[in-house]
CSV table of C-alpha atoms and ligand atoms in Angstrom, one decimal:
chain,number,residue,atom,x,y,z
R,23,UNK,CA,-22.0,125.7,147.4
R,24,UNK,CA,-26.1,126.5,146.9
R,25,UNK,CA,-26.7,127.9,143.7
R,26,UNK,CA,-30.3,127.8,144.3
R,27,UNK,CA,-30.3,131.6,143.7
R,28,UNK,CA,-28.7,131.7,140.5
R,29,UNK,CA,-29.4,134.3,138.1
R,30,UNK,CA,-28.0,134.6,134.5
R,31,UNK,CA,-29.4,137.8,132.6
R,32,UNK,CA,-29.7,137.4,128.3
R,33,UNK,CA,-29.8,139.7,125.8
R,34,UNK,CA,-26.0,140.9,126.2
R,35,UNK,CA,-26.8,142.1,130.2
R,36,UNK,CA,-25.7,139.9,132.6
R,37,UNK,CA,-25.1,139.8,136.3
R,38,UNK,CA,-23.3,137.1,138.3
R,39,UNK,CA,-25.0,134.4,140.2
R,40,UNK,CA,-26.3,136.0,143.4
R,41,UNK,CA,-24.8,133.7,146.0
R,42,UNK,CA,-21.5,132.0,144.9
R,43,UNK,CA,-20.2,134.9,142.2
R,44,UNK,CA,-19.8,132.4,139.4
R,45,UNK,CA,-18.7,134.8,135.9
R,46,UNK,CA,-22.1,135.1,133.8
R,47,UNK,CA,-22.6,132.8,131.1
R,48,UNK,CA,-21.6,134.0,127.4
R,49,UNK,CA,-24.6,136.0,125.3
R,50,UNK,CA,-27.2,133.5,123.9
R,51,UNK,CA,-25.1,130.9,125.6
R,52,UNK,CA,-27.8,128.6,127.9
R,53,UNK,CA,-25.4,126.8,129.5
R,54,UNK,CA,-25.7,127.3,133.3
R,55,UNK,CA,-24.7,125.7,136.6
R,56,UNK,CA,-27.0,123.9,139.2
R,57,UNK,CA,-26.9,122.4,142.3
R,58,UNK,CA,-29.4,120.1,141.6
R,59,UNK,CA,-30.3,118.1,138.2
R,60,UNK,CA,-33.7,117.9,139.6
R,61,UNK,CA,-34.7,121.2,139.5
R,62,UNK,CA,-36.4,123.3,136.5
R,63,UNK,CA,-34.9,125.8,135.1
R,64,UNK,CA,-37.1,128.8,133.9
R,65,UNK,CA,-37.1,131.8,131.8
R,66,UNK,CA,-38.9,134.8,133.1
R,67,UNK,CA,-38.6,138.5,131.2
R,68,UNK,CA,-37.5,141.7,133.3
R,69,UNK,CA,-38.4,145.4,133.0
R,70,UNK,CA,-35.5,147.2,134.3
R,71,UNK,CA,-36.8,150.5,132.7
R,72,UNK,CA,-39.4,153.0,132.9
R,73,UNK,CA,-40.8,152.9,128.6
R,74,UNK,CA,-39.9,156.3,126.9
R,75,UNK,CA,-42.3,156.2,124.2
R,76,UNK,CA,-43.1,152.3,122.9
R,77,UNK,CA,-41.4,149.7,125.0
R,78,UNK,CA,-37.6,149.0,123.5
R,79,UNK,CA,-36.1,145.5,123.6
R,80,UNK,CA,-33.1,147.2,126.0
R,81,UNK,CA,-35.9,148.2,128.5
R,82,UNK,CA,-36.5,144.3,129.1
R,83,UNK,CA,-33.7,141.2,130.1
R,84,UNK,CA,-34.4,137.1,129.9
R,85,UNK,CA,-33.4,136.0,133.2
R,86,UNK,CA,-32.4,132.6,133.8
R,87,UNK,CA,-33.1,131.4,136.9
R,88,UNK,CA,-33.6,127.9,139.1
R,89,UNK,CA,-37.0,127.2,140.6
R,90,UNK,CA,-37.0,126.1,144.1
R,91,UNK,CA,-38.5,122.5,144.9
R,92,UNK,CA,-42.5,122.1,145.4
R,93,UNK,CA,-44.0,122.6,148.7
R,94,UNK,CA,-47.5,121.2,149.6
R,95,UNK,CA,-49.7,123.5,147.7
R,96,UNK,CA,-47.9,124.4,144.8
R,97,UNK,CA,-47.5,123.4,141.2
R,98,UNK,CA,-45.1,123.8,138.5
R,99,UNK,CA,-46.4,125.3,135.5
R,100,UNK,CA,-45.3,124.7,132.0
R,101,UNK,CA,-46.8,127.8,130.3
R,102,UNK,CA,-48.0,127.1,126.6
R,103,UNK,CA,-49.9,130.3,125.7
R,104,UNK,CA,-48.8,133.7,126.6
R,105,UNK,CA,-50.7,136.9,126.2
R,106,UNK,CA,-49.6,140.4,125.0
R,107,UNK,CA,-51.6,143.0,126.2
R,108,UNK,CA,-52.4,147.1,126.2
R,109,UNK,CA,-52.3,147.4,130.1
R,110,UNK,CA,-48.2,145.9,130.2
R,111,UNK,CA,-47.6,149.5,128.3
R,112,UNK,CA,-49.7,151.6,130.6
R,113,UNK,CA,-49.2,150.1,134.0
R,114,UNK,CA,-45.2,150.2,133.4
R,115,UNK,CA,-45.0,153.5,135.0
R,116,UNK,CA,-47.1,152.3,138.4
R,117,UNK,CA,-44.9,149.3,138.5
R,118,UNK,CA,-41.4,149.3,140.6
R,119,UNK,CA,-38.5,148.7,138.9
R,120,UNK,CA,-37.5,145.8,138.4
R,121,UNK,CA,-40.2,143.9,137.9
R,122,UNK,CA,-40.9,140.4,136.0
R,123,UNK,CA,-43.6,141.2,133.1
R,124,UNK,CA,-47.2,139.9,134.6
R,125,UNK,CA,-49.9,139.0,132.0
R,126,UNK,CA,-51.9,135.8,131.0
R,127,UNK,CA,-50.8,132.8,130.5
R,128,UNK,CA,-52.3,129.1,130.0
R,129,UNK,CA,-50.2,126.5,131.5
R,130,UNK,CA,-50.3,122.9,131.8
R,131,UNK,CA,-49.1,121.8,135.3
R,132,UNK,CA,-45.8,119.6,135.3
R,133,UNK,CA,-46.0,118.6,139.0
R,134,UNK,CA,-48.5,119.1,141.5
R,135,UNK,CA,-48.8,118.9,145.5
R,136,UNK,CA,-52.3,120.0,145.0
R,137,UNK,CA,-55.0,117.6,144.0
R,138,UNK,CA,-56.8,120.1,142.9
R,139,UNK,CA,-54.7,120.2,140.1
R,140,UNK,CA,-53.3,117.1,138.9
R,141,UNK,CA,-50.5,117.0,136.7
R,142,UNK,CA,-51.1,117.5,132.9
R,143,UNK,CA,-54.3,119.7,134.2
R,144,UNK,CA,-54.2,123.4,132.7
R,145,UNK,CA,-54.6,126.4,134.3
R,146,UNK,CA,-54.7,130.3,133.7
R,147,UNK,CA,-52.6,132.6,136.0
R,148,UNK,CA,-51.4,135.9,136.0
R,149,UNK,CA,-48.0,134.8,135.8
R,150,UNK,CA,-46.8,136.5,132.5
R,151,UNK,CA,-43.9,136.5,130.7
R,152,UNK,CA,-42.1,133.3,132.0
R,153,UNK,CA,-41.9,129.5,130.5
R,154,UNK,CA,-42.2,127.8,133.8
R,155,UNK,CA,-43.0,129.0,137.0
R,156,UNK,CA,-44.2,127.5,140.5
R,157,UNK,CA,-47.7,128.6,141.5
R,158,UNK,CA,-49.5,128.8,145.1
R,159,UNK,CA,-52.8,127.7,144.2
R,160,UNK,CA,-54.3,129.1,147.1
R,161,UNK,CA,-53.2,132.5,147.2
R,162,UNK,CA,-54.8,134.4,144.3
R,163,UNK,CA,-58.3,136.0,143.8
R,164,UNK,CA,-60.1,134.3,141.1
R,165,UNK,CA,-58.9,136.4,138.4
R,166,UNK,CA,-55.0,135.8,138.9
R,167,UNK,CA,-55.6,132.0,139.0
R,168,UNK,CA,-58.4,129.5,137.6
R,169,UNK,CA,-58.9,126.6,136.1
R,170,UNK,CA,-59.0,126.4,132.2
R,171,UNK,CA,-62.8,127.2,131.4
R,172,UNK,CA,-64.7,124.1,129.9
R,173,UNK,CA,-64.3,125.5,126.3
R,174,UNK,CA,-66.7,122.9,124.8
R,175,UNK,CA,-63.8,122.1,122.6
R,176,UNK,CA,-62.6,125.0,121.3
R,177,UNK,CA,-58.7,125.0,121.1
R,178,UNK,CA,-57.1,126.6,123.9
R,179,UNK,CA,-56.4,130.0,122.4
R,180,UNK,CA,-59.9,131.2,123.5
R,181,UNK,CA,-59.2,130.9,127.1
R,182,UNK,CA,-56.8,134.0,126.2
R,183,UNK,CA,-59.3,135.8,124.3
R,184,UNK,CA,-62.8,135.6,124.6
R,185,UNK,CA,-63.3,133.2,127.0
R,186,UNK,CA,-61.1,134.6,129.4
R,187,UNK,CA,-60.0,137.9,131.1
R,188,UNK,CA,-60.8,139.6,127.4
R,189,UNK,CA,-64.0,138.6,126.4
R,190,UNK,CA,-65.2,139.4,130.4
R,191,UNK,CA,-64.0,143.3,129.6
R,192,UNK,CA,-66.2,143.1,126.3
R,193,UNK,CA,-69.0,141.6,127.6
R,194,UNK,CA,-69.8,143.5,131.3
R,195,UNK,CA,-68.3,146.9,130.2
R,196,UNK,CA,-70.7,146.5,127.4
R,197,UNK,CA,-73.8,144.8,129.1
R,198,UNK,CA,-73.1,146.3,132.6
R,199,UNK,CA,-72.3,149.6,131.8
R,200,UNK,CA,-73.6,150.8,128.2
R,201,UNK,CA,-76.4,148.4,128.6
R,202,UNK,CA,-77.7,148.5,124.9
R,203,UNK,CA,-80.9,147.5,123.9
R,204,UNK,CA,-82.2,146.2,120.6
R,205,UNK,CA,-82.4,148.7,118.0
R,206,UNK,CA,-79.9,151.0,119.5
R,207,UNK,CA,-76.6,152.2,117.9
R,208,UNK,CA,-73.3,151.0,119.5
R,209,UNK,CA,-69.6,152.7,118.1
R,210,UNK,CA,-66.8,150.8,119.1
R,211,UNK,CA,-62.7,151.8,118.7
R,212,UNK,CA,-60.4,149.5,118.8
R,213,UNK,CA,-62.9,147.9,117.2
R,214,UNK,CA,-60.5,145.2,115.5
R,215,UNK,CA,-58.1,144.1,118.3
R,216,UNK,CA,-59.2,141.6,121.4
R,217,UNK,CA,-61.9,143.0,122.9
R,218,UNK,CA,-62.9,145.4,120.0
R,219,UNK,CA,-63.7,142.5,118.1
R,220,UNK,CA,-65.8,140.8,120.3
R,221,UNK,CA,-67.6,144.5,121.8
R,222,UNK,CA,-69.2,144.5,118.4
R,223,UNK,CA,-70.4,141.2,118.1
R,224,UNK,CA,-72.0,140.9,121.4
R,225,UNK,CA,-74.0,144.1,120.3
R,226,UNK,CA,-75.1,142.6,117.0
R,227,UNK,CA,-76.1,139.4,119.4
R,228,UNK,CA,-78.1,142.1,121.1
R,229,UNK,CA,-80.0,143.5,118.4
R,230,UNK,CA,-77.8,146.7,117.5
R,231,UNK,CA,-76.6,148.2,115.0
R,232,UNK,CA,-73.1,148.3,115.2
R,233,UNK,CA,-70.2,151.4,114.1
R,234,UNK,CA,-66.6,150.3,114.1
R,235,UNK,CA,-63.4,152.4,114.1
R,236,UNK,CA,-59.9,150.2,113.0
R,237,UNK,CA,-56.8,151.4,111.8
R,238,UNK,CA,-56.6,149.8,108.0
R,239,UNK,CA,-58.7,149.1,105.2
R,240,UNK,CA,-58.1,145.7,105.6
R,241,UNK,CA,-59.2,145.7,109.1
R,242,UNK,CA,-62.4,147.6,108.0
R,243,UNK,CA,-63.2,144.7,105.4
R,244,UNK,CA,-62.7,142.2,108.4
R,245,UNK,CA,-64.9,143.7,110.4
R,246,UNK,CA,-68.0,144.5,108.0
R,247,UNK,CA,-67.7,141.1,106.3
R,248,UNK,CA,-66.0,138.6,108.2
R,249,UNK,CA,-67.8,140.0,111.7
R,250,UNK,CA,-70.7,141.0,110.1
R,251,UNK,CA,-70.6,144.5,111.8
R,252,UNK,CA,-73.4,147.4,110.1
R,253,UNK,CA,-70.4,149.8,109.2
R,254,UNK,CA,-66.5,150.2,109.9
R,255,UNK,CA,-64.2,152.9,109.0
R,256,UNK,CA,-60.3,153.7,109.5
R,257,UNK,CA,-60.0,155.9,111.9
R,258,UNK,CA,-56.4,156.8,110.1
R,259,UNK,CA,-58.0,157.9,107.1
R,260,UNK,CA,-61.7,158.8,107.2
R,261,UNK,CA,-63.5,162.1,108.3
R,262,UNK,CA,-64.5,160.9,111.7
R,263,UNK,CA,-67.7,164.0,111.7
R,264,UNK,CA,-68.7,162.7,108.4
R,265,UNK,CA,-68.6,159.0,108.7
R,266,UNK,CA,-70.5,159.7,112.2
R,267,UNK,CA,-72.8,161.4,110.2
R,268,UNK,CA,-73.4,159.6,107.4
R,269,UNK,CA,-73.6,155.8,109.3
R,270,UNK,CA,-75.1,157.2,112.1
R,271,UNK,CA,-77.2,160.2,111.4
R,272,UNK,CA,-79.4,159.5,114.5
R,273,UNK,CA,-76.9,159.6,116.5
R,274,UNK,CA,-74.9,157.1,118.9
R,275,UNK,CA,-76.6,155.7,122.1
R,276,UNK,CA,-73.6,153.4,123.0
R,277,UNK,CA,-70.0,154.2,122.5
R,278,UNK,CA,-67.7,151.8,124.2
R,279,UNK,CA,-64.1,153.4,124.1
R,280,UNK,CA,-61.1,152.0,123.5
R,281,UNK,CA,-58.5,154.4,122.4
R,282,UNK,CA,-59.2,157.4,123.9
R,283,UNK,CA,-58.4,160.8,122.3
R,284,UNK,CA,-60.1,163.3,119.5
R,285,UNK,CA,-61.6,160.5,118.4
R,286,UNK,CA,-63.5,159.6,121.5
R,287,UNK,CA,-64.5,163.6,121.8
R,288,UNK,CA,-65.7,163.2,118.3
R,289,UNK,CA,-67.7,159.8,118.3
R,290,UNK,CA,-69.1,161.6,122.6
R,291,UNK,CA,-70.0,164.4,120.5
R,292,UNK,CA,-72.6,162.7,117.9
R,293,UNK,CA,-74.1,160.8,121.1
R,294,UNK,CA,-78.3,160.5,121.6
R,295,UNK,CA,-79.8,161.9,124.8
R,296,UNK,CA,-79.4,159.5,127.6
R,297,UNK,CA,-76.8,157.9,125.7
R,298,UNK,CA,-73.8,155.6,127.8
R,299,UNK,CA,-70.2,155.6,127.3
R,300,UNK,CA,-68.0,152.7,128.3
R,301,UNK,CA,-64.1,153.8,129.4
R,302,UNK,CA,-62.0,150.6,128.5
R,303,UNK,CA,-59.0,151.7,127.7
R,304,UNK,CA,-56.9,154.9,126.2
R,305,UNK,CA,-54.3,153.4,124.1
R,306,UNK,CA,-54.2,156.5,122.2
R,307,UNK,CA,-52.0,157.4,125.2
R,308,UNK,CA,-50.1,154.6,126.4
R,309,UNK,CA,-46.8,155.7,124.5
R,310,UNK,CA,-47.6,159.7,125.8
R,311,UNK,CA,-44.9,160.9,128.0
R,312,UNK,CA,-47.3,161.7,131.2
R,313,UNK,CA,-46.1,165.0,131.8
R,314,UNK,CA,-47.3,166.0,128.2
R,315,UNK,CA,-50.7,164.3,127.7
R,316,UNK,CA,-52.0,165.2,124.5
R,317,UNK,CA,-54.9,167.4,124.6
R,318,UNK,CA,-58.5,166.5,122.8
R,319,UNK,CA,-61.6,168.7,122.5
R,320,UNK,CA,-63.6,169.5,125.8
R,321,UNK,CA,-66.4,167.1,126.6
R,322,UNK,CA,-68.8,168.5,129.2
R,323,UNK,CA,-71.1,170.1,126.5
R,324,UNK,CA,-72.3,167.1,125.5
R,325,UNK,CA,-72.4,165.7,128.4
R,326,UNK,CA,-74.7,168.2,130.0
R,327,UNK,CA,-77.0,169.2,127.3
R,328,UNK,CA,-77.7,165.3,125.5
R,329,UNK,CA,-77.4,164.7,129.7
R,330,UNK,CA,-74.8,161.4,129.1
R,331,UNK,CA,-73.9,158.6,131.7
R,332,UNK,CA,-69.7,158.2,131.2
R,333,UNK,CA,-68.3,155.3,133.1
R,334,UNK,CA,-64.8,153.7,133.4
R,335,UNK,CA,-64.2,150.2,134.9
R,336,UNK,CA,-61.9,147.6,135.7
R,337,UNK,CA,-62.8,144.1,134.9
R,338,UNK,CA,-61.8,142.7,138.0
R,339,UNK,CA,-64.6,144.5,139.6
R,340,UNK,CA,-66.2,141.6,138.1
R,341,UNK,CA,-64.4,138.7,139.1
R,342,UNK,CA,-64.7,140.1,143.2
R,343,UNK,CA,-66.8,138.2,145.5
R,344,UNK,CA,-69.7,137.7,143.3
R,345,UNK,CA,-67.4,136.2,140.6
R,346,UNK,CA,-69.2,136.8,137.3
R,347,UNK,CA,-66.8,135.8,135.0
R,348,UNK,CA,-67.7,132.4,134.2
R,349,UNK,CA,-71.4,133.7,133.5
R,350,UNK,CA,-69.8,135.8,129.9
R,351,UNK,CA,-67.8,132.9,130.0
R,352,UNK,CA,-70.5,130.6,129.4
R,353,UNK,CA,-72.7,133.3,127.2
R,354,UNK,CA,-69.7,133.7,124.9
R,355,UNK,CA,-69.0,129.8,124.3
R,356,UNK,CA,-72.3,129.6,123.6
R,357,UNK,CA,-72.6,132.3,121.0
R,358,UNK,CA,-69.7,130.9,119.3
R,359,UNK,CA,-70.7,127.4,119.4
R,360,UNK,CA,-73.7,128.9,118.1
R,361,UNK,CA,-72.2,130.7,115.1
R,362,UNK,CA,-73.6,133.8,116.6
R,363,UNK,CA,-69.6,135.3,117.2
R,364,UNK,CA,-66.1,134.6,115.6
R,365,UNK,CA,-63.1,135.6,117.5
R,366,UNK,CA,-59.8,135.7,116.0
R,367,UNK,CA,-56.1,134.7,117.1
R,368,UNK,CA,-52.9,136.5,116.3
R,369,UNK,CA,-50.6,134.1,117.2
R,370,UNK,CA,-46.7,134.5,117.1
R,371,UNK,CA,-44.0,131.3,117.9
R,372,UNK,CA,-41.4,131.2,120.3
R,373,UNK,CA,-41.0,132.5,123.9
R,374,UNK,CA,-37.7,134.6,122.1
R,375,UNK,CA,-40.9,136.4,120.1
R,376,UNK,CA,-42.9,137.6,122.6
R,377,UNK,CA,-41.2,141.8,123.3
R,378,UNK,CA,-42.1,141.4,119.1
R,379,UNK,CA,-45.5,140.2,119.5
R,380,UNK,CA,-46.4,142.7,122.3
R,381,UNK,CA,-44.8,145.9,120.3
R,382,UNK,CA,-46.4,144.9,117.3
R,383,UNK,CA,-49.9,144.5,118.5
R,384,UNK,CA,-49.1,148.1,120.7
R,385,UNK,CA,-48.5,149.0,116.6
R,386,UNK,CA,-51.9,147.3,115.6
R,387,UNK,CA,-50.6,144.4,113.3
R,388,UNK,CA,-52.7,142.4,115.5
R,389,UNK,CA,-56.8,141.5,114.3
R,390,UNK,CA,-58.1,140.0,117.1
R,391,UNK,CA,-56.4,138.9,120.2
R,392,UNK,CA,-52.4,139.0,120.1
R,393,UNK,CA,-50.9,135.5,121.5
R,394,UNK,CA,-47.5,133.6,122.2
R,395,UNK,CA,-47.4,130.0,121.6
R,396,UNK,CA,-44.5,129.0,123.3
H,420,LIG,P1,-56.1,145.2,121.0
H,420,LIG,O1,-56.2,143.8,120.6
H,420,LIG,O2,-57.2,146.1,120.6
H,420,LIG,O3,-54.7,145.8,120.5
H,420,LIG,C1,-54.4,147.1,120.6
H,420,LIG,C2,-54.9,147.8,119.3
H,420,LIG,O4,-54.9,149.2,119.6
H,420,LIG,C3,-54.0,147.7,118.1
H,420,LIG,O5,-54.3,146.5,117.4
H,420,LIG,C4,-54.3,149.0,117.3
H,420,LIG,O6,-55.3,148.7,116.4
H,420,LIG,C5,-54.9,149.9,118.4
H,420,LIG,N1,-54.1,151.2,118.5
H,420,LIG,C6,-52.8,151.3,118.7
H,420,LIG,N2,-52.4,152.6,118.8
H,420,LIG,C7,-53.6,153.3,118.6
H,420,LIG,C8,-53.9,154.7,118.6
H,420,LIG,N3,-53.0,155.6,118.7
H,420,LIG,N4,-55.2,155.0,118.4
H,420,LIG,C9,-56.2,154.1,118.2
H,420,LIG,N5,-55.9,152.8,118.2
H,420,LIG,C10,-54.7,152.4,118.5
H,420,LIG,O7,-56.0,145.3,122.6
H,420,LIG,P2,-57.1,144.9,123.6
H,420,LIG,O8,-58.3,144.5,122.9
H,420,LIG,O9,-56.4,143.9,124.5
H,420,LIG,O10,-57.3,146.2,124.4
H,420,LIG,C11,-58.1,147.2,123.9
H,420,LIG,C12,-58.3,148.3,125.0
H,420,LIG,O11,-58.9,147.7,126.1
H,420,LIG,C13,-57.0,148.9,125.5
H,420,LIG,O12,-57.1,150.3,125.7
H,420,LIG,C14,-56.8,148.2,126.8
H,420,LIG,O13,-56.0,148.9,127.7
H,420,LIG,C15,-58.2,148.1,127.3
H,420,LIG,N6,-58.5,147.0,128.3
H,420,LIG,C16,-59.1,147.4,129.4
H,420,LIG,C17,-59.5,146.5,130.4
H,420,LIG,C18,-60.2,147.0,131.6
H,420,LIG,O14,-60.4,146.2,132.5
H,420,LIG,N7,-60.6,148.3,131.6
H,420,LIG,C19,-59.2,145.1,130.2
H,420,LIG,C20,-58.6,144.7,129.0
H,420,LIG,C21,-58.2,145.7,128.0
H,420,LIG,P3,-55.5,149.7,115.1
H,420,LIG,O15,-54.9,149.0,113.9
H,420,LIG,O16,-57.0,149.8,115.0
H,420,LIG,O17,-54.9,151.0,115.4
């Protein structure tokens, strides 16, 4: 009999094994059947729902499933740090269901018919929410699949955060597209999570003076003492006019948006002439039932009369044939080396934790970049 295509489904949903219609295995019992000794066994975690406001742990199933032998060309990947992002909340709905949970991961490769990649080499890939996958290393644009950086021996962790797919969004939608120049003001939202974090600092780096918008008063302390950033203020709490006014009273040349929302009509509303805006993100939204968008103040005044440039982006647009990632990479290790930026790691244990780790940071217990150790 081949089992080869055995599936067990976790978390009290199970299904039998798709080719010999063996009974699924108990709930939290993993004991399965195999063919072959030889071959890995991985963990991989299912959407089988479109989200109805934040994700729920019924919308996701840990399947248990056999990985199929090496061919030339592939590697097996033991992952060791998994990220939880924004986008795995707002791309749900442009995904088909089922799907297997993409994101970042750093992996260290367990067997290898590539020399590329040797074993016990690490690598970055796109491959998400899973413990151990196989990977064709020649398939993938840059972006889905790279070496580890040379991180100049910072731990691992900043491969996931600012030496990786995050600190590229920071660092070309704020040099690229808001292109700030010494002297200048830069607001940020979001200001304390990932790329927030690291928005901010790259402006200070730059000679600006620097407006944050978080969603605690602890997070506020973090970002005008530990980052060093000119002002901060909870978005949750403060007069967003006022605090605009009072920290700001020129105005804003650079807004780089993260949330979306009132908030961003606000902050577009104090802007400078000729000022730039940066679209990174709305996760004001992400939990918004599409059909019933929630409405924020009209923009185009502003933008006609102070005659603003408003630009969203993709970071991949970065990583296309060109491939200017490793250039913020290197800038960024350097400023940290340097002393110049600090990133911070929210780091959760245990591949069981990770539907935790990614609701909470949706709910902003994260500072800094949200990470599974596995
Ligand atoms: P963060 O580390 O910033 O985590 C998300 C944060 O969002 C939370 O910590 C929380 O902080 C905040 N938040 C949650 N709900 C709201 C709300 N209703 N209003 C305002 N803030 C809220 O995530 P990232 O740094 O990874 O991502 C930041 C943004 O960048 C997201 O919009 C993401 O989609 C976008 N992004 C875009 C990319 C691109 O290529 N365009 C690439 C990567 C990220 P708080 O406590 O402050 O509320």
């Amino acid at each position: 009999m081949n089992n080869s295509l055995m599936t067990f489904v976790r978390n009290g949903h199970f299904q039998n094994c798709l080719k010999c219609s063996i009974a699924a295995v108990q709930p939290g019992n993993r004991s399965f059947h195999t063919s072959n000794p030889e071959r890995q066994i991985a963990r991989k975690y299912v959407v089988k729902n479109y989200f109805q406001g934040p994700p729920k742990r019924s919308d996701f199933d840990i399947v248990e499933h056999e990985l199929p032998a090496l061919k030339d060309g592939e590697i097996l990947v033991k992952a060791e740090l998994i990220s939880v992002d924004p986008y795995q909340r707002a791309y749900n709905l442009r995904s088909k269901l089922p799907y297997t949970q993409y994101g970042y991961q750093l992996g260290v490769v367990q067997e290898s018919k590539d020399p590329n990649h040797p074993v016990g080499s690490r690598v970055i890939s796109l491959k998400g929410w899973r413990d151990y996958s196989v990977i064709n290393t020649s398939s993938h644009p840059f972006s889905d699949f790279y070496k580890l950086p040379d991180l100049q021996g910072l731990p691992n962790e900043y491969a996931m955060s600012a030496v990786g797919m995050i600190g590229a969004t920071a660092y070309f939608g704020l040099l690229d597209i808001c292109k700030p120049k010494s002297g200048e003001t830069v607001a940020v939202t979001g200001a304390a999570g990932a790329v927030g974090t690291i928005v901010g600092q790259i402006a200070k780096v730059k000679g600006c003076k620097v407006i944050g918008f978080a969603g605690s008063d602890d997070k506020v302390e973090f970002l005008e003492k530990e980052l060093g950033f000119d002002k901060a203020f909870n978005y949750k709490t403060a007069n967003i006019g006022s605090a605009l006014k009072s920290a700001a009273p020129e105005g804003i040349d650079c807004y780089f948006d993260n949330v979306g929302g009132e908030i961003s009509s606000t902050i577009i509303g104090r802007m400078r002439n000729f000022g730039r805006v940066a679209i990174c993100g709305s996760i004001s939204s992400y939990n918004e039932d599409p059909r019933k968008m929630p409405k924020a103040t009209i923009l185009q005044p502003s933008l006609v009369f102070r005659q603003l440039k408003v630009e969203g982006f993709l970071v991949q647009r970065w990583a296309g044939p060109e491939n200017r990632w490793p250039e913020a990479f290197a800038d960024i290790t350097k400023w940290i080396k340097n002393g110049q930026m600090k990133t911070h790691h929210h780091v959760t244990e245990g591949f069981e934790n990770i539907f935790d780790a990614f609701t909470g940071m949706l709910e902003g217990k994260n500072t800094g970049k949200a990470i599974v150790k596995v």
